Amino acid sequence: MSFLLESKIAHVILAAGSSSRMGEPKQLLAWGETTLIGHAIQQGMMLENVKTYVVLGAHYDQIYPTVKEFPITILKNENWQLGMGSSIRLVIEALERDILTYSAILISLVDQPLLDAKHLNRLIIESNQNPNMIIATDLNEIIGVPAIITKQYFKELLQLKEDFGARYIIKKHINNVQTISARGKGYDVDTQEEYNTLLKSNFPS
């Protein structure tokens, strides 16, 4: 007898980039008592009834040993140079092979450490209340990730071009998007200066 196991949301942390502007793997930068990628995974693990996927690519051999003990599914994007769209497609393909059935995917980035479990949970609550809508983060001038994209858009995610991320789907279907404000926390860590500034403001010595 076959049956479907219903799982609500698959959380994917995109961490496959080369950190070219940083000059070193940003995934492994210190954040509190862990690293940026460790912090992102820990925040995801605080969410209830959510399975966590992490996409690695560049610097895989350095990063994988630091995260392999977490109860997560790690995907290796061999084509990480092609861009974020290739990582998202890899995840959707993995979800389609999973025994669980997902109603939505929560996409987040490894370099937004202030968008923590509390923010992600607010997205989930909003998604539960509006199950047919995309729930995205209002980053002031930009509406983007973290975002929850429902199953009805999985086919479009599979068709993303390499240099297009989830923001392309959000913009395309903006009339079906609800937003949650990042409340001044939507900072990306792309350069050493940005990292140092954010680190000092959150972990003053």
Coordinates of C-alpha atoms in Angstrom, one line a residue:
M1 CA 0.0 0.0 0.0
S2 CA 1.5 3.3 -1.1
F3 CA 0.8 6.7 0.5
L4 CA 2.1 10.2 0.4
L5 CA 3.7 11.7 3.5
E6 CA 2.7 15.3 3.6
S7 CA 5.5 17.7 4.5
K8 CA 4.7 21.4 4.5
I9 CA 7.8 23.2 3.6
A10 CA 11.3 22.4 2.3
H11 CA 13.8 25.0 3.5
V12 CA 16.7 25.5 1.1
I13 CA 19.8 27.5 2.1
L14 CA 21.7 28.6 -1.0
A15 CA 25.4 28.6 -0.2
A16 CA 27.0 27.6 -3.5
G17 CA 28.6 30.9 -4.5
S18 CA 32.4 31.6 -4.7
S19 CA 32.4 34.7 -2.5
S20 CA 34.5 36.5 -5.2
R21 CA 33.9 40.0 -3.6
M22 CA 34.8 38.7 -0.2
G23 CA 38.1 37.1 -1.2
E24 CA 37.5 34.0 0.9
P25 CA 34.5 31.6 1.5
K26 CA 32.0 33.8 3.2
Q27 CA 30.2 30.6 4.3
L28 CA 33.0 29.9 6.8
L29 CA 33.2 33.4 8.3
A30 CA 32.8 33.5 12.0
W31 CA 29.4 34.5 13.4
G32 CA 29.0 34.2 17.1
E33 CA 30.1 30.8 18.2
T34 CA 29.7 29.3 14.7
T35 CA 30.0 30.4 11.1
L36 CA 27.6 32.1 8.7
I37 CA 26.6 28.8 7.2
G38 CA 26.4 27.1 10.7
H39 CA 24.2 30.0 11.8
A40 CA 21.9 29.7 8.8
I41 CA 21.5 26.0 9.4
Q42 CA 20.8 26.5 13.1
Q43 CA 18.1 29.0 12.4
G44 CA 16.5 26.6 9.9
M45 CA 16.5 23.8 12.4
M46 CA 14.5 25.9 14.8
L47 CA 11.5 25.8 12.4
E48 CA 8.9 23.2 13.1
N49 CA 8.0 20.5 10.5
V50 CA 10.5 21.9 8.0
K51 CA 13.1 19.9 6.2
T52 CA 16.4 21.7 5.5
Y53 CA 18.4 21.4 2.3
V54 CA 21.7 23.2 1.8
V55 CA 23.2 23.7 -1.6
L56 CA 27.0 23.9 -1.8
G57 CA 29.2 24.4 -4.8
A58 CA 32.3 26.5 -4.7
H59 CA 34.8 25.6 -1.9
Y60 CA 32.8 22.4 -1.4
D61 CA 35.7 20.5 0.0
Q62 CA 36.3 23.2 2.7
I63 CA 32.7 23.7 3.6
Y64 CA 31.2 20.2 3.6
P65 CA 33.2 18.9 6.6
T66 CA 31.9 21.8 8.7
V67 CA 28.2 21.0 8.1
K68 CA 28.1 17.3 7.4
E69 CA 27.0 16.4 11.0
F70 CA 23.9 18.6 10.9
P71 CA 20.6 16.7 10.2
I72 CA 20.2 18.3 6.8
T73 CA 20.3 17.2 3.2
I74 CA 23.4 18.6 1.4
L75 CA 23.3 19.0 -2.4
K76 CA 26.4 19.6 -4.4
N77 CA 25.9 22.0 -7.4
E78 CA 28.6 21.0 -9.8
N79 CA 27.5 23.9 -12.1
W80 CA 27.6 26.6 -9.4
Q81 CA 29.4 28.9 -11.8
L82 CA 26.2 29.1 -13.8
G83 CA 24.4 31.1 -11.1
M84 CA 21.6 30.9 -8.5
G85 CA 19.1 29.5 -11.0
S86 CA 21.1 26.3 -11.3
S87 CA 21.0 25.8 -7.6
I88 CA 17.3 26.3 -7.3
R89 CA 16.7 23.9 -10.2
L90 CA 18.9 21.3 -8.4
V91 CA 16.7 21.6 -5.3
I92 CA 13.4 21.3 -7.1
E93 CA 14.7 18.2 -8.8
A94 CA 15.7 16.8 -5.4
L95 CA 12.3 17.5 -4.0
E96 CA 10.6 15.7 -6.8
R97 CA 12.7 12.6 -5.9
D98 CA 11.9 12.8 -2.2
I99 CA 9.4 10.5 -0.6
L100 CA 7.8 13.5 1.1
T101 CA 5.4 15.8 -0.7
Y102 CA 6.1 19.5 -0.3
S103 CA 3.5 22.2 -0.5
A104 CA 6.1 25.0 -0.8
I105 CA 9.8 25.8 -0.7
L106 CA 11.4 28.4 1.6
I107 CA 14.4 29.9 -0.1
S108 CA 17.0 31.7 2.0
L109 CA 20.6 32.8 1.5
V110 CA 23.7 32.0 3.6
D111 CA 24.8 35.7 3.8
Q112 CA 21.7 37.3 5.5
P113 CA 22.5 36.4 9.2
L114 CA 20.1 38.9 10.7
L115 CA 17.1 37.3 9.0
D116 CA 16.8 34.6 11.7
A117 CA 14.4 31.9 12.7
K118 CA 11.9 34.5 14.0
H119 CA 11.7 36.1 10.5
L120 CA 11.5 32.8 8.7
N121 CA 8.7 31.7 11.1
R122 CA 6.8 34.9 10.3
L123 CA 7.0 34.0 6.6
I124 CA 5.7 30.5 7.4
I125 CA 2.8 31.8 9.5
E126 CA 1.8 34.2 6.6
S127 CA 2.1 31.3 4.2
N128 CA -0.2 29.2 6.3
Q129 CA -2.8 32.0 6.2
N130 CA -2.4 32.6 2.5
P131 CA -1.5 29.1 1.1
N132 CA -1.8 30.1 -2.6
M133 CA 0.4 33.2 -2.4
I134 CA 4.1 33.8 -2.6
I135 CA 5.4 35.2 0.7
A136 CA 8.5 37.3 0.3
T137 CA 10.7 39.6 2.3
D138 CA 10.4 43.4 1.9
L139 CA 14.0 44.5 1.9
N140 CA 13.1 48.2 1.6
E141 CA 14.0 48.9 -2.1
I142 CA 13.8 45.2 -3.1
I143 CA 11.2 42.4 -2.6
G144 CA 13.1 39.1 -2.4
V145 CA 14.3 36.3 -0.3
P146 CA 13.9 34.8 2.2
A147 CA 10.7 33.8 0.4
I148 CA 8.2 31.0 0.4
I149 CA 7.2 29.9 -3.1
T150 CA 4.3 27.4 -3.3
K151 CA 4.2 24.2 -5.3
Q152 CA 2.2 25.8 -8.1
Y153 CA 5.4 27.6 -9.2
F154 CA 7.8 24.6 -9.0
K155 CA 7.6 24.1 -12.7
E156 CA 8.7 27.7 -13.3
L157 CA 11.5 27.4 -10.8
L158 CA 12.7 24.4 -12.8
Q159 CA 12.9 26.5 -15.9
L160 CA 14.9 29.4 -14.3
K161 CA 17.8 30.5 -16.4
E162 CA 21.2 30.2 -14.7
D163 CA 21.5 33.9 -13.8
F164 CA 18.0 34.3 -12.5
G165 CA 17.1 33.6 -8.9
A166 CA 13.8 33.4 -7.0
R167 CA 13.4 37.2 -7.3
Y168 CA 12.6 36.7 -11.0
I169 CA 9.5 34.5 -10.0
I170 CA 8.5 37.0 -7.3
K171 CA 8.7 39.9 -9.7
K172 CA 6.8 38.0 -12.4
H173 CA 3.9 37.2 -10.0
I174 CA 4.1 40.3 -7.9
N175 CA 0.3 40.6 -7.9
N176 CA 0.2 37.3 -6.0
V177 CA 2.8 38.3 -3.4
Q178 CA 2.5 39.1 0.2
T179 CA 5.4 40.7 2.0
I180 CA 6.9 40.6 5.5
S181 CA 9.2 43.5 6.4
A182 CA 12.8 42.8 7.2
R183 CA 12.7 45.7 9.7
G184 CA 16.2 46.9 8.9
K185 CA 17.7 43.4 9.1
G186 CA 18.0 42.6 5.4
Y187 CA 21.7 43.0 5.0
D188 CA 23.8 40.9 2.7
V189 CA 27.4 40.1 3.5
D190 CA 29.3 40.5 0.3
T191 CA 32.5 42.3 1.2
Q192 CA 34.9 42.4 4.1
E193 CA 33.8 45.9 5.0
E194 CA 30.1 44.8 5.2
Y195 CA 31.1 41.7 7.2
N196 CA 33.2 43.7 9.7
T197 CA 30.5 46.4 10.1
L198 CA 27.8 43.8 10.7
L199 CA 30.0 41.8 13.1
K200 CA 30.9 44.7 15.2
S201 CA 27.3 45.9 15.5
N202 CA 26.0 42.5 16.6
F203 CA 29.0 41.2 18.6
P204 CA 30.6 44.3 20.1
S205 CA 33.8 43.6 21.9

